[in-house]
Amino acid sequence: MATGRTHRPATRSRGIPEATVARLPLYLRALTALSERSVPTVSSEELAAAAGVNSAKLRKDFSYLGSYGTRGVGYDVEYLVYQISRELGLTQDWPVVIVGIGNLGAALANYGGFASRGFRVAALIDADPAMAGKPVAGMPVQHTDDLEKIIRENGVSIGVIATPAGAAQQVSERLIAAGVTSILNFAPTVLSVPDGVDVRKVDLSIELQILAFHEQRKAGEDSAAPAPAAGAATAPSAASAGAGADASAVVPPAARPASGARKPGPEGDVPAVMPA
Amino acid sequence: MATGRTHRPATRSRGIPEATVARLPLYLRALTALSERSVPTVSSEELAAAAGVNSAKLRKDFSYLGSYGTRGVGYDVEYLVYQISRELGLTQDWPVVIVGIGNLGAALANYGGFASRGFRVAALIDADPAMAGKPVAGMPVQHTDDLEKIIRENGVSIGVIATPAGAAQQVSERLIAAGVTSILNFAPTVLSVPDGVDVRKVDLSIELQILAFHEQRKAGEDSAAPAPAAGAATAPSAASAGAGADASAVVPPAARPASGARKPGPEGDVPAVMPA
DNA sequence: GGCTGTGAAATTGTTCACAGCC
DNA sequence: GGCTGTGAACAATTTCACAGCC
């Protein structure tokens, strides 16, 4: 799931499966909430419910970390918080830089969820000279020229990229050259990075597209015909969005590129809605 | 991967595996870029590189959609753009609402990636009366009181939640009651929703935690001792972050809760760095 | 009696490798 | 000759179900 040229079996890391690692932060969040309410112990069933998974999976996950529970009783909340934190590496301080202080970058800088884990925003970096020195989230924005210096002086190994897509690859190269080995990428581009560098992607529109896929299927189940949306009326005509949607959006090509008739698409080839 | 009480085999949807669905938006993005450069055809190898996957996987993925390529030649870009768009349901207009117009909500409202797919931000909603009427991304923020009305009048079936964690569950209930059946949740909470409602989560700090996990392992490989970070000096002491990190963060509990000696953690139990 | 820890089974996802077509 | 489409092998993940301990 992490990108990066992961050629090694990926989970050579130390036995803990990737899927489990991806859930540890979920468990940690649920446990932290319990800890704040001074709950001393939880059963796998309760904790699983709080984390939104099923209990068998949770127990299996924890079994990769060690035997931290007590049969007949459950798990000690504080102890487990600590063990998971340690496993995730959150018992140490992780300075991060955020590059690209637009709307999203500023939102990230202000996001409390970082600081409350072991992450410390060490610097905000932007290419716009007009931004330099302006305070965002109580911290002056610094110019890209100083990127390498900032990385090195702060011992940063994790970088967050929130630049426009066009700048992301170059920014990632500079980050990596300066010593960063993990990147969280919000720009909608595939970064190509050398071996040994981890990249994780968050793409907001991808998530929406996945929802749309399922949403469409739901509509198809209700009635036989693939009806438009769930709600009723309106739909203010003109398929292209209000503001400046690039007109290229979705145009049904004549038919198949070459050759004549083929088997139609899996569900019948008729476009449900077709812009005129 | 989608949350929601997915009890059905999940991929009863129409044969297309979830993992494939999750990659379609990636392919679509790469194809759109090619289309803009007027590239007529691509091979699975080229397209795979552009999308950041390997070609076997891409071909397998496409084979679930149908036989849209031409042996010896490759795929017709325009045709494939259309087929994937249709499969994802992007040939229709999807009005979405964003609830919670803080930093993140505003960033989402301004994010161009939505409009350029089939998504149209139909309304911005916030609970703060002071926000009401204020323009964000060229659109007046509306008050939560009108949530149900807005949903119904616009036929919205997809909602985006960018509220604080405490408000998220209640907002989701109101959205669902008003007709929303898919939710993209940015609040760091597990939403519990009825069957038939899809939830996808994006949690910024979770991604960072996963990176930290791998980062920690890397450090361990370099030298025998688990060295701090990659870079060199600094690390401005004081483990807790600058601003208002909740002091409860990470406290190593005395030892095991009950009983005496146990097998130590998988990697040896000594905490790498321990706040004094 | 209640609940964890874990082998074994079932399911899902990925990669290989090659037949089939242009 | 080049490249897609796909069965078959392989790998990862999830779920089951129950032995083992408190």
Coordinates of C-alpha atoms (C1' of nucleotides) in Angstrom, one line a residue:
Chain A
M1 CA 0.0 0.0 0.0
A2 CA 2.9 2.3 0.7
T3 CA 4.3 3.2 -2.6
G4 CA 8.0 3.4 -3.2
R5 CA 9.9 0.8 -5.1
T6 CA 9.1 -1.8 -2.5
H7 CA 10.9 -4.7 -4.0
R8 CA 11.7 -6.6 -0.9
P9 CA 8.7 -8.7 0.3
A10 CA 7.7 -5.4 1.9
T11 CA 7.0 -7.1 5.2
R12 CA 10.5 -8.1 5.9
S13 CA 10.3 -5.3 8.5
R14 CA 10.1 -7.7 11.5
G15 CA 7.3 -10.0 11.1
I16 CA 4.5 -7.5 11.5
P17 CA 2.2 -7.5 8.5
E18 CA 1.6 -4.3 6.7
A19 CA -2.2 -4.6 7.2
T20 CA -1.6 -4.8 10.9
V21 CA 0.7 -1.8 11.0
A22 CA -1.9 0.2 9.2
R23 CA -4.4 -0.6 12.0
L24 CA -2.2 0.1 14.9
P25 CA -2.9 3.8 14.8
L26 CA -6.6 3.0 15.0
Y27 CA -6.2 0.9 18.0
L28 CA -4.0 3.5 19.6
R29 CA -6.6 6.2 19.1
A30 CA -9.3 4.1 20.7
L31 CA -7.0 3.2 23.5
T32 CA -6.0 6.8 24.1
A33 CA -9.7 7.7 24.4
L34 CA -10.2 4.9 27.0
S35 CA -7.1 6.0 28.8
E36 CA -8.5 9.5 29.1
R37 CA -11.6 8.2 30.6
S38 CA -9.4 6.2 33.1
V39 CA -10.7 2.9 31.9
P40 CA -8.2 0.3 33.2
T41 CA -8.9 -2.7 31.0
V42 CA -10.7 -3.6 27.8
S43 CA -11.7 -6.8 26.1
S44 CA -10.9 -7.4 22.5
E45 CA -14.5 -7.2 21.8
E46 CA -14.9 -3.7 23.3
L47 CA -11.8 -2.3 21.8
A48 CA -12.5 -3.7 18.4
A49 CA -15.9 -2.0 18.4
A50 CA -14.3 1.3 19.4
A51 CA -11.7 0.9 16.6
G52 CA -14.2 -0.2 14.0
V53 CA -12.8 -3.7 13.3
N54 CA -13.8 -7.1 14.4
S55 CA -12.4 -8.8 17.5
A56 CA -10.7 -11.7 15.8
K57 CA -8.7 -9.4 13.6
L58 CA -7.7 -7.3 16.6
R59 CA -6.6 -10.3 18.6
K60 CA -4.6 -11.6 15.6
D61 CA -3.0 -8.2 15.2
F62 CA -2.0 -8.0 18.8
S63 CA -0.6 -11.5 18.7
Y64 CA 2.0 -10.2 16.3
L65 CA 3.2 -7.7 18.9
G66 CA 3.4 -10.2 21.7
S67 CA 1.2 -11.6 24.4
Y68 CA 0.0 -8.4 26.0
G69 CA -3.4 -9.5 27.2
T70 CA -4.7 -11.5 30.1
R71 CA -7.0 -14.4 29.4
G72 CA -10.4 -14.1 31.0
V73 CA -9.7 -10.4 31.6
G74 CA -8.7 -8.4 28.6
Y75 CA -6.0 -5.9 27.9
D76 CA -4.5 -3.3 30.3
V77 CA -5.2 0.0 28.6
E78 CA -2.1 1.9 29.7
Y79 CA 0.3 -0.9 29.0
L80 CA -1.1 -1.4 25.6
V81 CA -1.0 2.3 24.7
Y82 CA 2.7 2.2 25.6
Q83 CA 3.5 -1.0 23.7
I84 CA 1.7 0.2 20.5
S85 CA 3.3 3.6 20.8
R86 CA 6.7 2.1 21.1
E87 CA 6.0 -0.3 18.2
L88 CA 5.0 2.6 16.0
G89 CA 8.0 4.6 17.0
L90 CA 6.0 7.3 18.7
T91 CA 8.0 7.3 21.9
Q92 CA 10.5 9.4 20.0
D93 CA 10.2 12.9 18.6
W94 CA 9.6 13.1 14.9
P95 CA 10.3 16.5 13.4
V96 CA 8.4 17.0 10.1
V97 CA 8.4 19.8 7.5
I98 CA 5.4 20.8 5.5
V99 CA 6.2 22.0 2.0
G100 CA 3.6 24.0 0.2
I101 CA 1.6 26.3 2.4
G102 CA -1.6 26.8 0.4
N103 CA -5.0 26.0 1.7
L104 CA -4.2 22.4 2.4
G105 CA -0.7 23.0 3.8
A106 CA -2.1 25.6 6.2
A107 CA -4.8 23.2 7.3
L108 CA -2.2 20.6 8.0
A109 CA 0.0 23.1 9.9
N110 CA -3.0 23.9 12.1
Y111 CA -4.0 20.3 12.5
G112 CA -3.8 19.2 16.1
G113 CA -3.6 15.5 15.4
F114 CA 0.1 15.7 14.6
A115 CA 1.4 17.3 17.7
S116 CA -0.6 15.1 20.0
R117 CA 1.2 12.1 18.6
G118 CA 5.0 12.3 18.5
F119 CA 5.1 14.6 15.5
R120 CA 6.4 18.1 15.7
V121 CA 6.1 20.5 12.8
A122 CA 9.6 21.8 12.6
A123 CA 9.1 24.1 9.6
L124 CA 6.7 25.4 7.0
I125 CA 8.2 25.9 3.6
D126 CA 6.8 27.6 0.5
A127 CA 8.1 28.7 -2.8
D128 CA 6.2 32.0 -2.9
P129 CA 8.5 34.8 -1.7
A130 CA 5.4 36.7 -0.6
M131 CA 4.6 34.0 1.9
A132 CA 8.1 34.1 3.5
G133 CA 7.9 35.3 7.1
K134 CA 4.2 35.3 7.3
P135 CA 3.0 33.4 10.3
V136 CA 0.9 30.3 9.8
A137 CA -0.2 28.3 12.8
G138 CA 2.0 30.5 14.9
M139 CA 5.2 29.8 12.9
P140 CA 6.8 31.8 10.2
V141 CA 6.8 30.4 6.7
Q142 CA 10.2 29.9 5.3
H143 CA 11.4 30.0 1.7
T144 CA 12.2 27.0 -0.4
D145 CA 15.7 28.3 -0.9
D146 CA 16.5 27.2 2.6
L147 CA 14.9 23.8 2.4
E148 CA 18.1 21.8 2.6
K149 CA 19.4 23.8 5.5
I150 CA 16.2 23.4 7.4
I151 CA 16.1 19.7 6.9
R152 CA 19.6 19.2 8.1
E153 CA 19.5 21.5 11.0
N154 CA 16.4 19.9 12.4
G155 CA 17.3 16.3 11.6
V156 CA 14.0 15.9 9.7
S157 CA 13.4 12.5 8.1
I158 CA 9.7 12.9 7.3
G159 CA 8.4 15.4 4.8
V160 CA 4.9 16.3 3.9
I161 CA 4.3 17.6 0.4
A162 CA 1.2 19.8 -0.1
T163 CA 2.4 21.6 -3.2
P164 CA 0.6 21.7 -6.6
A165 CA 1.1 18.5 -8.6
G166 CA 3.7 20.1 -10.9
A167 CA 6.1 20.9 -8.1
A168 CA 5.8 17.7 -6.2
Q169 CA 8.4 15.6 -7.9
Q170 CA 11.1 18.2 -7.7
V171 CA 10.3 19.0 -4.1
S172 CA 10.6 15.3 -3.3
E173 CA 14.0 15.1 -4.9
R174 CA 15.3 18.0 -2.9
L175 CA 13.8 16.6 0.3
I176 CA 15.4 13.2 -0.3
A177 CA 18.8 14.7 -1.3
A178 CA 18.8 16.6 2.0
G179 CA 18.1 13.4 4.0
V180 CA 14.4 12.8 4.1
T181 CA 13.5 9.2 3.8
S182 CA 9.7 9.2 4.3
I183 CA 7.2 11.3 2.4
L184 CA 3.5 11.9 2.9
N185 CA 2.3 13.2 -0.5
F186 CA -0.9 15.1 -0.9
A187 CA -0.2 16.2 -4.4
P188 CA -2.0 14.2 -7.0
T189 CA 1.0 12.8 -8.8
V190 CA 3.0 9.6 -8.6
L191 CA 6.4 10.4 -7.1
S192 CA 9.3 8.4 -8.3
V193 CA 11.8 7.9 -5.5
P194 CA 14.9 5.8 -5.0
D195 CA 14.8 2.6 -3.0
G196 CA 14.7 3.0 0.7
V197 CA 12.4 6.0 0.6
D198 CA 8.8 5.4 1.7
V199 CA 6.0 7.3 0.1
R200 CA 2.4 7.3 1.3
K201 CA -0.2 9.1 -0.8
V202 CA -3.4 10.8 0.3
D203 CA -5.6 11.8 -2.6
L204 CA -8.8 13.4 -1.7
S205 CA -10.5 13.0 -5.0
I206 CA -9.6 9.3 -5.2
E207 CA -11.6 8.6 -2.1
L208 CA -14.6 10.4 -3.5
Q209 CA -14.3 8.4 -6.7
I210 CA -14.3 5.1 -4.9
L211 CA -17.5 6.3 -3.1
A212 CA -19.0 7.2 -6.4
F213 CA -18.4 3.8 -7.7
H214 CA -20.3 2.1 -4.9
E215 CA -22.9 4.8 -4.9
Q216 CA -23.6 4.1 -8.5
R217 CA -24.1 0.4 -7.8
K218 CA -26.5 1.1 -5.1
A219 CA -28.7 3.2 -7.4
G220 CA -28.7 0.3 -9.8
E221 CA -30.0 -2.1 -7.2
D222 CA -33.0 0.0 -6.3
S223 CA -34.6 0.0 -9.7
A224 CA -33.7 -1.8 -12.8
A225 CA -32.7 1.3 -14.7
P226 CA -29.5 3.0 -13.7
A227 CA -31.2 6.0 -12.2
P228 CA -29.2 9.3 -11.7
A229 CA -28.6 10.1 -8.0
A230 CA -30.4 9.1 -4.8
G231 CA -32.3 12.3 -4.0
A232 CA -34.9 13.7 -6.2
A233 CA -35.2 16.8 -8.3
T234 CA -33.0 19.7 -9.3
A235 CA -29.7 18.7 -10.9
P236 CA -29.1 22.1 -12.5
S237 CA -28.4 20.8 -16.0
A238 CA -25.0 21.3 -17.7
A239 CA -22.9 18.5 -16.5
S240 CA -19.7 20.5 -16.2
A241 CA -19.3 22.0 -12.7
G242 CA -20.0 25.6 -11.9
A243 CA -16.6 27.3 -11.8
G244 CA -13.7 26.4 -14.0
A245 CA -13.9 22.7 -14.6
D246 CA -11.6 21.8 -17.4
A247 CA -13.9 21.2 -20.3
S248 CA -12.0 18.1 -21.3
A249 CA -13.8 16.2 -18.6
V250 CA -15.6 13.2 -19.9
V251 CA -16.3 12.8 -23.6
P252 CA -17.6 9.5 -24.9
P253 CA -15.4 8.6 -27.9
A254 CA -17.2 7.6 -31.1
A255 CA -17.1 3.9 -30.3
R256 CA -14.3 1.4 -30.2
P257 CA -11.1 2.8 -31.6
A258 CA -10.4 0.2 -34.3
S259 CA -12.3 -2.8 -35.7
G260 CA -16.0 -3.3 -35.7
A261 CA -18.3 -4.9 -33.2
R262 CA -17.0 -6.3 -29.9
K263 CA -18.5 -7.7 -26.9
P264 CA -20.2 -4.8 -25.1
G265 CA -19.0 -3.6 -21.7
P266 CA -19.8 -5.9 -18.8
E267 CA -23.0 -4.1 -18.0
G268 CA -24.2 -2.9 -21.4
D269 CA -22.5 -0.1 -23.1
V270 CA -25.1 2.6 -23.1
P271 CA -23.8 5.7 -21.2
A272 CA -26.2 6.6 -18.4
V273 CA -25.8 10.3 -18.8
M274 CA -24.1 11.8 -21.8
P275 CA -23.2 15.5 -22.1
A276 CA -24.6 16.9 -25.4
Chain B
M1 CA -11.2 -1.3 2.9
A2 CA -14.3 0.8 2.8
T3 CA -15.7 0.8 6.3
G4 CA -19.4 0.5 7.0
R5 CA -21.0 -2.7 8.1
T6 CA -20.1 -4.5 4.9
H7 CA -21.5 -7.8 5.7
R8 CA -22.2 -9.0 2.2
P9 CA -19.1 -10.4 0.6
A10 CA -18.4 -6.7 -0.2
T11 CA -17.4 -7.4 -3.7
R12 CA -20.8 -8.7 -4.8
S13 CA -20.9 -5.4 -6.5
R14 CA -20.4 -6.8 -10.0
G15 CA -17.3 -8.9 -9.9
I16 CA -14.8 -6.0 -9.8
P17 CA -12.5 -6.5 -6.8
E18 CA -12.2 -3.7 -4.3
A19 CA -8.5 -3.5 -4.8
T20 CA -9.1 -2.9 -8.5
V21 CA -11.7 -0.3 -7.8
A22 CA -9.3 1.6 -5.6
R23 CA -6.8 1.8 -8.4
L24 CA -9.2 2.9 -11.2
P25 CA -8.9 6.5 -10.1
L26 CA -5.1 6.2 -10.4
Y27 CA -5.3 4.9 -13.9
L28 CA -7.9 7.6 -14.8
R29 CA -5.6 10.3 -13.6
A30 CA -2.7 9.0 -15.7
L31 CA -4.9 8.6 -18.7
T32 CA -6.3 12.1 -18.4
A33 CA -2.7 13.4 -18.4
L34 CA -2.0 11.4 -21.6
S35 CA -5.2 12.6 -23.1
E36 CA -4.3 16.2 -22.5
R37 CA -1.0 15.6 -24.3
S38 CA -3.0 14.1 -27.1
V39 CA -1.3 10.7 -26.8
P40 CA -3.5 8.3 -28.8
T41 CA -2.5 5.0 -27.3
V42 CA -0.5 3.5 -24.4
S43 CA 0.9 0.1 -23.6
S44 CA 0.2 -1.5 -20.3
E45 CA 3.8 -1.0 -19.5
E46 CA 3.8 2.8 -20.0
L47 CA 0.5 3.4 -18.4
A48 CA 1.5 1.3 -15.4
A49 CA 4.7 3.3 -14.9
A50 CA 2.6 6.5 -15.1
A51 CA 0.2 5.2 -12.5
G52 CA 2.9 3.7 -10.2
V53 CA 1.9 0.1 -10.4
N54 CA 3.2 -2.9 -12.3
S55 CA 1.9 -3.8 -15.7
A56 CA 0.6 -7.3 -14.8
K57 CA -1.6 -5.8 -12.2
L58 CA -2.9 -3.2 -14.5
R59 CA -3.7 -5.7 -17.2
K60 CA -5.5 -7.9 -14.7
D61 CA -7.4 -4.9 -13.4
F62 CA -8.5 -3.9 -16.9
S63 CA -9.5 -7.5 -17.6
Y64 CA -12.2 -7.1 -15.0
L65 CA -13.7 -4.3 -16.9
G66 CA -13.7 -6.0 -20.3
S67 CA -11.3 -6.3 -23.2
Y68 CA -10.6 -2.8 -24.0
G69 CA -7.1 -3.1 -25.4
T70 CA -5.6 -4.2 -28.7
R71 CA -3.0 -6.9 -28.8
G72 CA 0.3 -5.8 -30.2
V73 CA -0.8 -2.2 -29.9
G74 CA -2.0 -1.2 -26.5
Y75 CA -5.0 0.8 -25.2
D76 CA -6.8 3.7 -26.9
V77 CA -6.4 6.5 -24.4
E78 CA -9.7 8.3 -25.1
Y79 CA -11.7 5.2 -25.1
L80 CA -10.2 3.9 -21.9
V81 CA -10.8 7.3 -20.2
Y82 CA -14.4 7.0 -21.0
Q83 CA -14.8 3.4 -20.0
I84 CA -13.2 3.9 -16.6
S85 CA -15.1 7.1 -16.0
R86 CA -18.3 5.2 -16.7
E87 CA -17.3 2.4 -14.5
L88 CA -16.6 4.8 -11.6
G89 CA -19.8 6.6 -12.2
L90 CA -18.1 9.8 -13.2
T91 CA -20.2 10.3 -16.3
Q92 CA -22.9 11.6 -14.0
D93 CA -23.0 14.7 -11.8
W94 CA -22.4 14.1 -8.1
P95 CA -23.4 16.9 -5.9
V96 CA -21.5 16.8 -2.5
V97 CA -21.8 18.8 0.6
I98 CA -18.9 19.6 2.9
V99 CA -19.8 19.9 6.6
G100 CA -17.4 21.7 8.9
I101 CA -15.7 24.7 7.3
G102 CA -12.6 25.0 9.4
N103 CA -9.1 25.0 7.9
L104 CA -9.5 21.6 6.4
G105 CA -13.1 22.1 5.2
A106 CA -12.1 25.4 3.5
A107 CA -9.1 23.7 1.9
L108 CA -11.4 21.0 0.5
A109 CA -13.8 23.6 -0.8
N110 CA -11.0 25.2 -2.7
Y111 CA -9.6 21.9 -3.9
G112 CA -9.8 21.8 -7.7
G113 CA -9.6 18.0 -7.9
F114 CA -13.2 17.6 -7.1
A115 CA -14.7 19.7 -9.8
S116 CA -12.5 18.4 -12.4
R117 CA -14.0 14.9 -11.8
G118 CA -17.8 14.6 -11.7
F119 CA -18.0 16.2 -8.3
R120 CA -19.8 19.5 -7.7
V121 CA -19.6 21.1 -4.3
A122 CA -23.3 21.9 -3.8
A123 CA -23.0 23.5 -0.4
L124 CA -20.7 24.3 2.5
I125 CA -22.2 23.8 6.0
D126 CA -21.0 24.9 9.3
A127 CA -22.4 25.0 12.9
D128 CA -20.9 28.4 13.7
P129 CA -23.5 31.1 13.2
A130 CA -20.7 33.6 12.7
M131 CA -19.6 31.7 9.6
A132 CA -23.1 31.8 8.0
G133 CA -23.1 33.8 4.8
K134 CA -19.4 34.2 4.7
P135 CA -18.0 33.3 1.3
V136 CA -15.6 30.4 1.1
A137 CA -14.3 29.3 -2.3
G138 CA -16.8 31.7 -3.8
M139 CA -19.8 30.2 -2.1
P140 CA -21.7 31.3 1.0
V141 CA -21.4 29.1 4.1
Q142 CA -24.8 27.8 5.3
H143 CA -25.8 27.0 8.8
T144 CA -26.3 23.5 10.0
D145 CA -29.9 24.2 10.8
D146 CA -30.6 23.9 7.1
L147 CA -28.7 20.7 6.5
E148 CA -31.6 18.5 5.8
K149 CA -33.2 21.0 3.4
I150 CA -29.9 21.5 1.5
I151 CA -29.4 17.7 1.1
R152 CA -32.9 17.1 -0.2
E153 CA -33.1 20.1 -2.5
N154 CA -29.8 19.3 -4.1
G155 CA -30.3 15.5 -4.3
V156 CA -27.0 15.0 -2.4
S157 CA -26.0 11.4 -1.8
I158 CA -22.3 12.0 -0.9
G159 CA -21.3 14.0 2.2
V160 CA -17.9 15.1 3.4
I161 CA -17.3 15.5 7.1
A162 CA -14.6 17.8 8.2
T163 CA -15.9 18.7 11.6
P164 CA -14.1 18.2 14.9
A165 CA -14.2 14.6 16.1
G166 CA -16.9 15.3 18.7
A167 CA -19.4 16.5 16.1
A168 CA -18.8 13.9 13.5
Q169 CA -21.1 11.1 14.6
Q170 CA -24.1 13.4 15.0
V171 CA -23.5 15.1 11.7
S172 CA -23.3 11.7 10.0
E173 CA -26.6 10.7 11.5
R174 CA -28.3 13.8 10.2
L175 CA -26.7 13.4 6.8
I176 CA -27.9 9.8 6.6
A177 CA -31.4 10.6 7.8
A178 CA -31.7 13.2 5.1
G179 CA -30.7 10.8 2.4
V180 CA -26.9 10.7 2.2
T181 CA -25.6 7.1 1.6
S182 CA -21.8 7.7 1.2
I183 CA -19.6 9.6 3.6
L184 CA -16.0 10.7 3.3
N185 CA -14.9 11.2 6.9
F186 CA -11.9 13.4 7.8
A187 CA -12.7 13.5 11.5
P188 CA -10.6 11.2 13.6
T189 CA -13.5 9.1 14.9
V190 CA -15.0 5.8 13.9
L191 CA -18.5 6.5 12.6
S192 CA -21.1 4.0 13.2
V193 CA -23.6 3.9 10.4
P194 CA -26.5 1.6 9.3
D195 CA -26.1 -1.0 6.6
G196 CA -26.1 0.3 3.1
V197 CA -24.1 3.4 4.0
D198 CA -20.5 3.5 2.8
V199 CA -17.9 5.3 4.9
R200 CA -14.4 6.0 3.8
K201 CA -11.9 7.5 6.2
V202 CA -9.0 9.8 5.7
D203 CA -6.9 10.3 8.7
L204 CA -3.8 12.5 8.3
S205 CA -2.1 11.5 11.4
I206 CA -2.5 7.8 10.8
E207 CA -0.6 8.1 7.6
L208 CA 2.2 9.8 9.4
Q209 CA 2.2 7.1 12.1
I210 CA 2.6 4.4 9.5
L211 CA 5.6 6.3 8.0
A212 CA 7.1 6.6 11.5
F213 CA 6.8 2.8 12.0
H214 CA 8.9 2.2 8.9
E215 CA 11.2 5.0 9.5
Q216 CA 12.0 3.6 12.9
R217 CA 12.9 0.2 11.3
K218 CA 15.2 1.9 8.9
A219 CA 17.1 3.6 11.7
G220 CA 17.5 0.2 13.3
E221 CA 19.1 -1.3 10.2
D222 CA 21.8 1.4 9.8
S223 CA 23.5 0.8 13.0
A224 CA 22.9 -1.7 15.7
A225 CA 21.7 0.9 18.2
P226 CA 18.3 2.4 17.5
A227 CA 19.6 5.9 16.6
P228 CA 17.2 8.8 16.8
A229 CA 16.5 10.3 13.4
A230 CA 18.3 10.3 10.1
G231 CA 19.8 13.7 10.2
A232 CA 22.3 14.8 12.7
A233 CA 22.3 17.2 15.6
T234 CA 19.7 19.4 17.3
A235 CA 16.5 17.6 18.6
P236 CA 15.5 20.5 20.9
S237 CA 15.0 18.4 24.0
A238 CA 11.5 18.3 25.7
A239 CA 9.6 15.4 24.1
S240 CA 6.2 17.0 24.2
A241 CA 5.5 19.2 21.2
G242 CA 5.6 23.0 21.2
A243 CA 2.0 24.1 21.5
G244 CA -0.8 22.5 23.4
A245 CA 0.1 18.8 23.1
D246 CA -2.1 16.9 25.6
A247 CA 0.4 16.0 28.3
S248 CA -1.0 12.5 28.6
A249 CA 0.8 11.5 25.4
V250 CA 3.1 8.6 26.0
V251 CA 3.9 7.4 29.5
P252 CA 5.6 4.1 30.0
P253 CA 3.6 2.2 32.7
A254 CA 5.6 0.7 35.5
A255 CA 5.9 -2.7 33.8
R256 CA 3.4 -5.4 33.0
P257 CA 0.1 -4.8 34.7
A258 CA -0.3 -8.0 36.7
S259 CA 2.0 -11.0 37.2
G260 CA 5.8 -11.0 37.1
A261 CA 8.3 -11.6 34.4
R262 CA 7.1 -12.4 30.9
K263 CA 8.7 -12.9 27.6
P264 CA 9.9 -9.4 26.6
G265 CA 8.5 -7.6 23.6
P266 CA 9.5 -9.0 20.2
E267 CA 12.5 -6.7 19.8
G268 CA 13.6 -6.4 23.4
D269 CA 11.6 -4.3 25.8
V270 CA 14.0 -1.3 26.4
P271 CA 12.3 1.9 25.3
A272 CA 14.5 3.7 22.8
V273 CA 13.8 7.1 24.1
M274 CA 11.9 7.7 27.3
P275 CA 10.6 11.0 28.6
A276 CA 12.0 11.7 32.0
Chain C
dG1 C1' -17.3 -18.7 32.7
dG2 C1' -15.0 -15.4 30.2
dC3 C1' -11.5 -14.0 27.1
dT4 C1' -7.0 -14.4 24.9
dG5 C1' -3.8 -16.5 21.6
dT6 C1' -3.3 -19.1 17.5
dG7 C1' -3.3 -23.0 14.2
dA8 C1' -6.0 -24.0 10.2
dA9 C1' -9.4 -22.9 6.6
dA10 C1' -11.3 -19.5 3.6
dT11 C1' -10.9 -15.5 1.0
dT12 C1' -8.7 -11.9 -1.4
dG13 C1' -5.0 -10.0 -3.9
dT14 C1' -0.6 -10.3 -6.7
dT15 C1' 2.6 -12.2 -9.8
dC16 C1' 4.0 -15.4 -13.3
dA17 C1' 4.1 -17.0 -17.7
dC18 C1' 2.3 -17.9 -21.9
dA19 C1' -1.4 -18.6 -25.5
dG20 C1' -3.7 -15.7 -28.7
dC21 C1' -4.2 -11.9 -31.7
dC22 C1' -2.7 -7.8 -34.4
Chain D
dG1 C1' 7.6 -9.0 -32.9
dG2 C1' 5.0 -6.7 -29.7
dC3 C1' 1.5 -6.6 -26.4
dT4 C1' -3.0 -8.0 -24.4
dG5 C1' -5.8 -11.2 -21.7
dT6 C1' -6.0 -14.7 -18.4
dG7 C1' -5.5 -19.3 -16.2
dA8 C1' -2.7 -21.0 -12.6
dA9 C1' 0.7 -20.5 -8.8
dC10 C1' 1.7 -17.9 -5.1
dA11 C1' 1.3 -14.6 -1.2
dA12 C1' -1.1 -11.9 2.0
dT13 C1' -5.1 -11.2 4.8
dT14 C1' -9.2 -12.3 7.1
dT15 C1' -12.1 -15.4 9.5
dC16 C1' -13.2 -19.5 12.1
dA17 C1' -13.1 -22.2 16.0
dC18 C1' -11.2 -23.9 19.9
dA19 C1' -7.3 -25.0 23.2
dG20 C1' -5.3 -22.8 27.1
dC21 C1' -5.3 -19.8 31.0
dC22 C1' -7.1 -16.8 34.6

